[in-house]
């Protein structure tokens, strides 16, 4: 093609194609090679001196496995779309070695305008192919690492999933824990029940900020510190003050909210002492369904050198007490939070027993989020047994 | 979700006439029948589907466990036929789907009046003295090659870059044929090219047409003869064309071969 009528500098017609630095072939729609240029013959191993065999098809120049790919995928795509592009293939050379190429082909009209010929170019990609192999190996390794990390995280998650609460004489208890998302990420919510002496139990429920292995490690640290300290001095506010100091000294910038309740069994039922550290108050449901708060706001753990914690005391009758993490109230549907008001209404309209309240909260909140929990949820409800 | 929706079923042609169901083979979707299927609309109810895992089928249709065997595909097809209330139909299966339609006929003879097996191969890997045309290493090669050519599917890398479900990527996938999710394509290729359905062929109990391409490197003439010999009372018809997809390379001849077969009296004399 010229602009001024003179022959183009690179040659014209057959010469132009013959000298092109890419393999070029014309095939019939059955894949039989009708003509090819010099570079193509070099690729497949003919020096340009020996004549190529007269009846060659593209399939005959491919490894057997690739013929299946050609026949089941590439020819139908060519037929249906008129072109295939950037297909990575290996051509088999006359000496049996393979040469990686990129292959583009179009179905083109012949001189009569009928779509009976296929024009194809082949670009040698020996170097690129090595790079591609490296990339493929790296991708495969990355995928394997991701699968392994998820597996470890799930194992860790299961390790940190709080066990079912122990049987506590004269106390009815129901607890639930639902991890966020698909359960592959370790969350920071936890609860714990432990005995200080035969008539004295502690219940802790908390939320370490963040997710993942580091949050899980802090969760473990807080749980065990609370246990150790409460054996010595079960006053919740004083325990929280010491946990706060321990956490400030701990090499982490994670903080933690916690509600800690001490339950002392007396001759006339249970006495509860409860303290809050940056955590939502407990919700108390009276037998008639009225819901009220229990607890005085306190400082989150691991934040300040001079925190304030208050222990509130109360004699428990027939009411239920519910502790929960903010995965409940912060659950979202679209932009709207589940919120404390919905939670109070839910508890107020529930049956008056710990299992109904706990299960009702977990299932309602999960449903509210369309089954896809964005945060962990931990809920504990307890109630003095009625028969004393 | 109904099976018709899951399998992207297209129903055309003459209602209440005998149904003819075309099932595409490995590599493409129902679009491969576009030159042949319309030829039957005047006197048949024509049904086309996309097998689970292809771009046309619903994403939820593919279940790696269910579809780890051709029986999963068979059961999908049976469910679809029950749902559409298709009885005594003609099933036309291409390539691996020739085996799927055979399995349907064996399991539920009431659903199938006649079978057309287009470019069938009950086993691709040689098993002396049986010649399938390929070695185990060839199939390994094929799977490695597929891994290098995702043919328009850009996940997961492109999705990681552009963000999952980005409209740009979705847009590029519109109106492209022969697309399969790479993981599905690999599993389906394993199933297709490493499978062995030779023992099933003798169980077929309905008039069967074997359509064989003259020059097909995937399912060669010897394999077509093997199939025709194994299926009692079957008829072998050789299409004078090259390649593995006679419905694309020789649609006219393929259509008349099926038409001739359907025009014959239903019960042929046993023993060829």
XYZ file of C-alpha atoms in Angstrom:
660
model
C 0.000 0.000 0.000
C 1.483 3.347 -0.961
C 0.620 6.976 -0.708
C 2.441 8.214 -3.784
C 2.222 5.370 -6.257
C 5.789 4.155 -5.756
C 6.391 0.631 -4.441
C 6.444 0.641 -0.617
C 9.916 0.444 0.956
C 9.308 -2.911 2.656
C 8.137 -4.650 -0.480
C 4.598 -5.425 -1.547
C 2.240 -8.393 -1.505
C 3.904 -11.736 -1.001
C 7.303 -10.186 -0.408
C 5.852 -7.988 2.331
C 4.435 -11.001 4.157
C 7.395 -13.251 3.490
C 9.791 -10.861 5.190
C 7.458 -10.097 8.114
C 8.936 -10.912 11.552
C 5.990 -13.106 12.506
C 4.697 -16.398 11.211
C 1.828 -15.953 8.789
C -0.337 -18.662 7.316
C -3.494 -18.882 5.273
C -5.686 -21.918 5.933
C -8.957 -23.221 4.653
C -11.762 -23.457 7.228
C -10.793 -27.053 7.872
C -7.380 -25.901 9.060
C -5.406 -27.123 6.041
C -2.452 -24.819 5.431
C -2.679 -23.250 1.982
C 0.326 -20.950 2.220
C 2.812 -19.808 4.807
C 5.607 -17.241 5.056
C 9.304 -17.731 5.687
C 9.204 -16.927 9.403
C 6.531 -19.552 9.993
C 8.640 -22.170 8.262
C 11.612 -21.128 10.394
C 9.484 -21.542 13.531
C 8.377 -25.035 12.685
C 11.878 -26.017 11.657
C 12.169 -25.679 7.904
C 15.096 -23.532 6.983
C 13.281 -22.238 3.957
C 15.311 -24.514 1.715
C 13.570 -27.822 2.223
C 10.014 -27.685 0.954
C 7.317 -28.103 3.545
C 5.033 -31.041 2.968
C 2.176 -30.166 0.679
C -0.685 -31.384 2.851
C -0.314 -29.956 6.303
C -2.994 -28.880 8.726
C -2.573 -26.698 11.791
C -3.603 -29.699 13.914
C -0.694 -31.714 12.539
C 1.719 -29.078 13.891
C 0.293 -29.227 17.423
C 0.837 -31.699 20.268
C -2.004 -34.239 20.501
C -3.576 -32.653 23.600
C -3.646 -29.258 21.920
C -5.534 -30.735 18.977
C -8.463 -31.369 21.307
C -8.280 -27.756 22.431
C -8.141 -26.590 18.816
C -11.080 -28.714 17.714
C -13.364 -28.276 20.727
C -12.731 -24.638 21.518
C -10.789 -22.643 18.959
C -12.484 -23.761 15.750
C -15.981 -23.293 17.216
C -14.976 -19.836 18.484
C -13.615 -18.959 15.044
C -16.798 -20.207 13.440
C -19.078 -18.345 15.850
C -17.125 -15.139 16.408
C -14.942 -14.924 13.337
C -11.731 -14.452 15.320
C -9.599 -15.774 18.154
C -6.827 -13.751 19.698
C -3.875 -14.199 22.010
C -4.074 -17.954 22.208
C -0.990 -19.541 23.748
C 0.012 -22.690 21.892
C 3.059 -24.843 21.337
C 4.032 -25.707 17.781
C 5.862 -28.976 17.294
C 8.976 -28.480 15.188
C 10.191 -30.961 12.633
C 12.802 -32.180 15.152
C 10.066 -32.867 17.734
C 10.931 -29.926 20.018
C 8.254 -27.404 20.899
C 8.133 -23.693 20.357
C 5.655 -21.586 22.351
C 3.711 -19.102 20.262
C 0.860 -16.644 20.543
C -1.743 -17.229 17.907
C -4.261 -14.821 16.398
C -6.620 -15.860 13.644
C -9.461 -14.330 11.692
C -11.900 -15.842 9.282
C -11.569 -13.716 6.218
C -13.323 -13.408 2.933
C -11.494 -14.886 -0.022
C -11.448 -13.209 -3.456
C -15.084 -14.115 -3.987
C -16.055 -12.675 -0.618
C -16.898 -16.060 0.910
C -15.602 -16.740 4.429
C -13.587 -19.759 3.362
C -10.100 -18.822 4.481
C -8.520 -18.329 7.862
C -5.582 -15.993 8.207
C -3.375 -16.530 11.202
C -0.244 -15.044 12.723
C 2.124 -16.757 15.120
C 4.492 -14.863 17.375
C 7.256 -16.779 19.077
C 7.077 -16.331 22.876
C 9.906 -18.435 24.258
C 11.028 -15.761 26.720
C 7.529 -14.664 27.668
C 6.539 -18.257 28.117
C 9.162 -18.709 30.859
C 7.846 -15.604 32.560
C 4.298 -16.903 32.172
C 5.303 -20.221 33.721
C 6.858 -18.373 36.672
C 3.729 -16.303 37.066
C 1.551 -19.378 36.933
C 3.694 -21.102 39.550
C 3.558 -17.996 41.751
C -0.224 -17.760 41.386
C -0.613 -21.423 42.255
C 1.655 -21.004 45.281
C -0.251 -17.892 46.391
C -3.546 -19.716 46.122
C -2.176 -22.641 48.123
C -0.916 -20.218 50.776
C -4.312 -18.526 50.941
C -6.050 -21.871 51.402
C -3.565 -22.841 54.121
C -3.983 -19.491 55.894
C -7.759 -19.904 55.858
C -7.412 -23.406 57.219
C -5.176 -22.221 60.066
C -7.505 -19.342 60.783
C -10.453 -21.719 60.976
C -8.578 -23.976 63.378
C -7.646 -20.948 65.468
C -11.217 -19.691 65.301
C -12.461 -23.006 66.626
C -9.865 -22.905 69.392
C -11.140 -19.508 70.443
C -14.823 -20.225 70.110
C -16.037 -20.053 73.696
C -17.173 -23.432 74.990
C -20.760 -23.935 76.158
C -21.221 -22.500 79.641
C -20.757 -24.884 82.559
C -23.695 -26.096 84.644
C -24.005 -23.689 87.557
C -26.258 -24.869 90.404
C -29.406 -22.738 90.765
C -28.532 -20.523 87.802
C -30.009 -20.858 84.332
C -27.529 -19.739 81.693
C -27.642 -19.506 77.915
C -24.705 -18.271 75.822
C -24.056 -17.994 72.116
C -21.179 -16.945 69.928
C -21.413 -16.394 66.157
C -18.261 -15.482 64.237
C -18.409 -12.805 61.571
C -18.609 -13.624 57.883
C -17.783 -17.114 56.713
C -15.955 -18.098 59.888
C -12.499 -17.942 58.316
C -11.467 -14.821 60.243
C -10.725 -15.039 63.943
C -12.844 -12.501 65.768
C -12.341 -10.617 69.022
C -15.554 -11.383 70.932
C -15.501 -13.751 73.870
C -17.272 -14.797 77.030
C -16.093 -16.806 80.006
C -17.623 -18.443 83.080
C -15.547 -19.547 86.049
C -15.938 -20.459 89.682
C -14.175 -18.464 92.406
C -15.478 -20.645 95.222
C -18.372 -23.136 95.468
C -21.030 -20.426 95.783
C -19.325 -17.695 93.806
C -19.083 -17.446 90.010
C -17.728 -14.881 87.602
C -19.123 -14.166 84.141
C -17.111 -12.082 81.689
C -18.099 -10.966 78.220
C -15.888 -8.760 76.090
C -14.782 -7.554 72.732
C -11.176 -6.976 71.684
C -11.030 -4.412 68.899
C -10.091 -5.786 65.532
C -9.974 -9.243 64.088
C -7.380 -11.788 63.196
C -4.668 -13.600 65.025
C -3.429 -10.567 66.985
C -6.904 -9.818 68.337
C -7.258 -13.478 69.270
C -3.991 -13.373 71.211
C -5.178 -10.307 73.163
C -8.533 -11.992 73.794
C -6.706 -14.918 75.307
C -4.530 -12.615 77.426
C -7.550 -10.707 78.808
C -9.512 -13.862 79.598
C -6.727 -15.476 81.541
C -5.739 -12.278 83.333
C -9.343 -11.794 84.484
C -9.420 -15.374 85.770
C -6.175 -15.042 87.683
C -7.045 -11.690 89.255
C -10.628 -12.537 90.188
C -9.525 -15.531 92.274
C -7.591 -13.076 94.468
C -10.191 -10.286 94.637
C -13.563 -10.833 92.945
C -14.731 -7.205 93.063
C -15.404 -6.479 89.343
C -14.247 -2.850 89.357
C -10.967 -3.721 91.042
C -10.382 -6.642 88.671
C -10.979 -4.312 85.701
C -8.521 -1.747 87.078
C -5.797 -4.384 87.291
C -6.581 -5.864 83.868
C -6.302 -2.329 82.510
C -2.792 -1.981 83.951
C -1.782 -5.392 82.643
C -3.096 -4.599 79.173
C -1.305 -1.204 79.107
C 1.929 -3.058 79.860
C 1.148 -5.698 77.237
C 2.866 -5.081 73.935
C -0.251 -4.332 71.919
C -2.193 -1.279 70.860
C -5.455 -3.191 70.905
C -8.028 -2.198 73.466
C -10.881 -4.155 74.872
C -14.372 -3.587 76.201
C -15.591 -5.866 78.937
C -18.527 -6.449 81.236
C -17.639 -8.424 84.352
C -20.256 -9.853 86.702
C -19.689 -11.555 90.027
C -22.536 -13.821 91.197
C -22.673 -14.842 94.843
C -25.157 -17.512 95.841
C -26.757 -16.696 99.206
C -29.601 -18.295 101.158
C -32.123 -15.953 99.504
C -30.869 -16.211 95.933
C -28.104 -14.583 93.930
C -26.387 -11.281 94.579
C -24.859 -9.735 91.456
C -22.013 -7.232 91.337
C -21.278 -5.855 87.906
C -18.841 -3.417 86.372
C -18.428 -2.038 82.859
C -15.253 -1.205 80.948
C -16.239 0.704 77.840
C -19.032 -1.808 77.374
C -22.807 -1.474 76.977
C -24.786 -1.956 80.189
C -26.428 -5.288 80.889
C -30.131 -5.437 80.019
C -32.383 -6.695 82.793
C -35.818 -8.062 81.966
C -38.405 -8.232 84.728
C -40.975 -11.026 84.687
C -43.566 -8.589 83.325
C -41.375 -7.730 80.318
C -40.017 -4.324 81.373
C -36.392 -3.918 80.311
C -33.879 -1.778 82.233
C -30.143 -1.210 82.215
C -27.660 -2.415 84.787
C -24.194 -0.900 85.127
C -22.404 2.441 85.279
C -20.268 3.370 82.262
C -16.537 2.822 82.702
C -13.362 3.245 80.649
C -12.378 0.725 77.971
C -9.371 -1.428 78.902
C -5.916 -0.663 77.552
C -6.604 2.998 76.747
C -5.966 5.215 79.788
C -3.627 5.268 82.774
C -6.416 6.732 84.955
C -9.559 4.769 84.190
C -12.760 4.801 86.207
C -14.770 1.684 86.990
C -17.787 1.323 89.255
C -19.257 -1.821 90.721
C -23.049 -1.853 91.009
C -24.765 -4.351 93.311
C -28.184 -5.906 93.068
C -30.196 -8.775 94.516
C -31.484 -10.986 91.674
C -35.057 -12.160 91.818
C -36.825 -13.698 88.838
C -35.421 -11.216 86.291
C -33.083 -12.209 83.478
C -29.778 -10.419 82.804
C -28.408 -10.186 79.267
C -24.828 -9.297 78.349
C -24.002 -8.700 74.676
C -21.283 -7.369 72.392
C -21.750 -4.532 69.930
C -22.008 -6.998 67.024
C -25.668 -7.102 68.117
C -26.516 -3.408 68.153
C -24.144 -2.481 65.304
C -25.614 -5.090 62.957
C -26.668 -3.315 59.794
C -29.267 -3.739 57.151
C -28.355 -1.348 54.374
C -27.285 1.742 56.309
C -29.467 1.160 59.365
C -28.153 -0.202 62.660
C -30.088 -2.832 64.571
C -29.691 -0.530 67.568
C -30.417 -0.710 71.266
C -34.112 0.116 70.917
C -34.778 -2.943 68.721
C -32.785 -5.063 71.149
C -34.811 -3.861 74.144
C -38.068 -4.474 72.293
C -36.895 -7.928 71.297
C -35.951 -8.867 74.869
C -39.154 -7.343 76.227
C -41.310 -9.395 73.867
C -39.362 -12.606 74.370
C -40.321 -15.545 76.542
C -38.985 -15.027 80.030
C -36.108 -17.485 80.023
C -32.393 -17.199 79.138
C -32.406 -19.638 76.211
C -35.301 -17.912 74.419
C -33.733 -14.498 74.878
C -30.212 -15.523 73.777
C -31.304 -17.565 70.779
C -33.874 -14.933 69.818
C -31.207 -12.210 69.734
C -28.734 -14.285 67.708
C -31.234 -15.427 65.092
C -32.959 -12.035 64.796
C -29.695 -10.171 64.349
C -28.396 -12.665 61.772
C -31.650 -12.387 59.863
C -31.504 -8.600 60.110
C -28.148 -8.650 58.309
C -29.438 -11.058 55.688
C -27.440 -13.953 57.148
C -24.107 -12.242 56.571
C -22.709 -11.167 59.933
C -20.233 -8.318 59.490
C -19.054 -8.567 63.108
C -18.893 -11.265 65.772
C -21.841 -11.660 68.079
C -21.596 -12.872 71.678
C -24.650 -12.990 73.967
C -24.997 -14.364 77.502
C -28.242 -14.395 79.485
C -28.695 -15.724 83.015
C -31.434 -15.970 85.584
C -31.708 -17.339 89.114
C -33.500 -20.673 89.169
C -37.107 -20.220 90.281
C -37.216 -23.013 92.805
C -35.466 -21.444 95.776
C -34.833 -22.197 40.685
C -36.277 -24.252 37.856
C -34.006 -26.429 35.743
C -35.134 -24.504 32.664
C -33.676 -21.336 34.173
C -30.589 -23.049 35.559
C -29.748 -24.583 32.203
C -30.812 -21.535 30.202
C -33.270 -23.666 28.228
C -34.558 -22.295 24.938
C -37.814 -23.827 23.706
C -38.958 -23.062 20.169
C -40.830 -24.627 17.315
C -44.082 -26.545 17.193
C -45.721 -26.993 20.560
C -47.126 -30.457 21.277
C -44.998 -31.946 18.494
C -42.265 -34.457 19.339
C -39.441 -32.738 21.198
C -35.897 -32.737 19.895
C -33.330 -31.719 22.506
C -29.884 -30.571 21.362
C -27.080 -30.804 23.891
C -23.762 -29.171 23.129
C -20.493 -30.886 23.946
C -17.303 -29.872 25.666
C -16.075 -26.370 24.910
C -19.102 -24.390 23.816
C -22.749 -23.753 24.561
C -26.065 -24.063 22.793
C -24.915 -21.567 20.151
C -23.135 -24.401 18.305
C -26.529 -25.631 17.120
C -27.538 -22.371 15.529
C -27.331 -23.616 11.949
C -29.035 -26.945 12.652
C -31.660 -26.472 15.375
C -33.840 -23.966 13.455
C -34.265 -26.544 10.691
C -36.395 -28.648 13.039
C -38.685 -25.919 14.346
C -41.367 -26.442 11.694
C -42.267 -29.944 12.845
C -40.672 -30.378 16.276
C -40.558 -28.734 19.632
C -36.892 -27.721 19.710
C -35.141 -27.497 23.073
C -31.612 -26.145 23.550
C -29.717 -25.943 26.822
C -26.409 -24.797 28.243
C -24.744 -27.377 30.434
C -23.906 -26.361 34.017
C -20.592 -24.536 34.171
C -20.889 -22.869 30.785
C -21.278 -19.136 30.538
C -24.912 -19.427 29.445
C -26.069 -21.570 32.374
C -26.895 -20.006 35.706
C -23.850 -19.707 37.949
C -25.571 -21.725 40.674
C -26.229 -24.652 38.318
C -22.705 -26.025 38.662
C -21.875 -28.060 41.741
C -18.317 -29.482 41.799
C -19.485 -32.567 43.692
C -22.613 -33.275 41.630
C -20.781 -32.619 38.389
C -17.739 -34.711 39.221
C -19.497 -37.458 37.270
C -21.503 -37.506 34.049
C -24.363 -38.839 36.184
C -24.779 -35.325 37.615
C -25.273 -33.942 34.101
C -27.552 -36.873 33.287
C -29.725 -36.130 36.325
C -29.926 -32.435 35.409
C -31.175 -33.367 31.968
C -33.713 -35.840 33.372
C -34.968 -33.198 35.814
C -35.301 -30.695 32.980
C -37.230 -33.151 30.801
C -39.562 -34.014 33.668
C -40.058 -30.341 34.407
C -40.871 -29.509 30.769
C -42.927 -32.706 30.530
C -40.945 -33.988 27.557
C -41.709 -37.644 26.755
C -40.398 -39.840 23.949
C -38.087 -37.142 22.742
C -35.199 -37.200 20.302
C -31.963 -36.478 22.150
C -29.069 -35.136 20.098
C -25.818 -35.094 22.053
C -22.537 -33.806 20.677
C -19.121 -35.029 21.838
C -19.220 -35.770 25.592
C -22.954 -35.098 25.595
C -23.400 -38.102 23.334
C -22.498 -40.092 26.444
C -24.769 -37.954 28.626
C -27.810 -38.573 26.399
C -26.969 -42.291 26.301
C -26.990 -42.321 30.113
C -30.368 -40.542 30.099
C -31.821 -43.171 27.770
C -30.482 -46.021 29.908
C -31.834 -44.496 33.124
C -35.193 -43.283 31.791
C -36.189 -45.068 28.547
C -39.623 -43.432 28.787
C -38.097 -40.025 28.077
C -36.263 -41.015 24.909
C -37.594 -42.174 21.549
C -34.351 -41.925 19.603
C -30.741 -40.956 20.145
C -28.384 -39.069 17.895
C -24.750 -39.366 18.980
C -22.725 -36.690 17.184
C -18.941 -37.170 17.109
C -19.108 -39.511 20.103
C -16.179 -41.063 21.908
C -16.760 -43.372 24.870
C -13.077 -43.191 25.807
C -10.336 -40.877 24.551
C -7.359 -42.602 26.106
C -5.957 -45.694 24.387
C -6.582 -48.973 26.169
C -5.094 -51.681 23.969
C -6.490 -53.083 21.833
C -8.983 -50.176 22.007
C -7.671 -47.043 20.293
C -9.096 -43.786 21.623
C -6.461 -41.646 19.966
C -4.780 -40.119 23.025
C -2.418 -40.986 25.852
C -2.673 -39.936 29.483
C 0.193 -37.501 28.855
C -1.757 -35.918 25.989
C -4.626 -35.160 28.337
C -2.185 -33.709 30.898
C -0.929 -31.509 28.074
C -4.446 -30.408 27.231
C -5.156 -29.375 30.827
C -1.880 -27.445 31.032
C -2.772 -25.681 27.797
C -6.216 -24.764 29.109
C -4.531 -23.279 32.148
C -2.604 -20.996 29.804
C -5.722 -19.968 27.885
C -8.634 -18.821 29.955
C -10.293 -17.475 26.833
C -11.959 -14.401 28.138
C -12.307 -15.414 31.770
C -10.121 -13.028 33.657
C -10.672 -14.020 37.235
C -9.128 -14.156 39.643
C -6.257 -11.824 38.787
C -8.147 -9.259 36.734
C -10.919 -9.175 39.304
C -8.383 -8.545 42.021
C -7.063 -5.606 40.037
C -10.334 -4.149 38.771
C -12.454 -5.217 41.745
C -14.824 -8.162 41.748
C -17.883 -7.662 39.594
C -16.518 -4.516 38.004
C -18.769 -3.482 35.131
C -15.760 -3.241 32.833
C -15.009 -6.947 33.205
C -18.662 -7.939 33.060
C -19.031 -5.911 29.882
C -16.178 -7.676 28.187
C -17.788 -11.032 28.861
C -21.064 -10.151 27.207
C -21.819 -11.770 23.852
C -18.832 -14.049 23.796
C -19.208 -17.685 22.941
C -17.542 -20.799 24.202
C -16.660 -19.370 27.576
C -16.307 -21.497 30.672
C -15.072 -20.672 34.136
C -11.479 -22.009 34.107
C -11.898 -24.240 37.160
C -15.059 -25.731 35.671
C -13.446 -26.118 32.259
C -10.614 -28.071 33.881
C -12.925 -30.336 35.879
C -15.197 -30.935 32.904
C -12.185 -31.681 30.695
C -10.905 -34.216 33.239
C -14.302 -35.865 33.285
C -14.694 -35.815 29.517
C -11.251 -36.840 28.379
C -10.299 -39.249 31.144
C -13.712 -40.929 31.334
C -14.683 -44.364 30.093
C -18.269 -45.010 29.030
C -17.674 -48.010 26.799
C -19.681 -50.297 29.081
C -22.701 -47.990 28.895
C -23.059 -48.204 25.111
C -24.366 -51.785 25.159
C -27.150 -50.730 27.550
C -28.776 -48.407 25.008
C -32.192 -49.756 23.988
C -33.506 -47.232 21.499
C -32.868 -46.551 17.778
C -29.593 -44.663 17.587
C -27.818 -42.677 14.895
C -24.044 -42.268 15.130
C -22.866 -39.164 13.282
C -19.197 -39.432 12.456
C -17.020 -36.804 10.796
C -14.814 -38.178 8.044
C -11.663 -36.543 9.422
C -11.882 -35.867 13.170
C -8.698 -36.005 15.244
C -10.662 -35.851 18.507
C -13.070 -38.696 17.768
C -11.628 -40.556 14.788
C -13.452 -42.849 12.410
C -12.324 -45.980 14.258
C -13.956 -44.696 17.441
C -17.199 -43.920 15.590
C -17.207 -47.472 14.209
C -16.587 -48.817 17.715
C -19.621 -46.898 19.006
C -21.838 -48.047 16.144
C -20.770 -51.655 16.722
C -21.429 -51.441 20.461
C -24.911 -49.907 20.241
C -27.400 -52.553 19.146
C -29.363 -51.622 16.039
C -27.527 -48.359 15.532
C -26.793 -46.687 12.245
C -23.480 -45.066 11.355
C -23.551 -42.046 9.115
C -20.332 -40.456 8.000
C -20.390 -36.725 7.380
C -17.923 -35.633 4.749
C -16.205 -32.971 6.786
C -13.101 -32.200 8.787
C -13.054 -31.494 12.517
C -15.067 -32.372 15.573
C -18.107 -30.143 15.129
C -20.173 -31.314 12.130
C -23.053 -29.044 13.156
C -20.744 -26.092 12.474
C -18.574 -27.330 9.624
C -21.292 -29.218 7.713
C -24.649 -28.061 9.059
C -26.623 -28.997 5.939
C -25.365 -32.548 5.845
C -25.794 -32.904 9.595
C -29.393 -31.715 9.351
C -30.281 -34.094 6.543
C -28.605 -37.018 8.324
C -30.791 -36.427 11.372
C -33.872 -35.868 9.202
C -33.304 -39.111 7.267
C -32.903 -40.981 10.529
C -36.107 -39.538 11.992
C -38.033 -40.361 8.815
C -37.236 -44.060 9.096
C -39.740 -46.435 10.694
C -39.159 -46.534 14.441
C -38.376 -50.227 14.782
C -35.502 -51.545 12.814
C -34.760 -55.207 12.413
C -32.335 -56.326 15.080
C -29.003 -57.644 13.920
C -27.100 -55.667 11.380
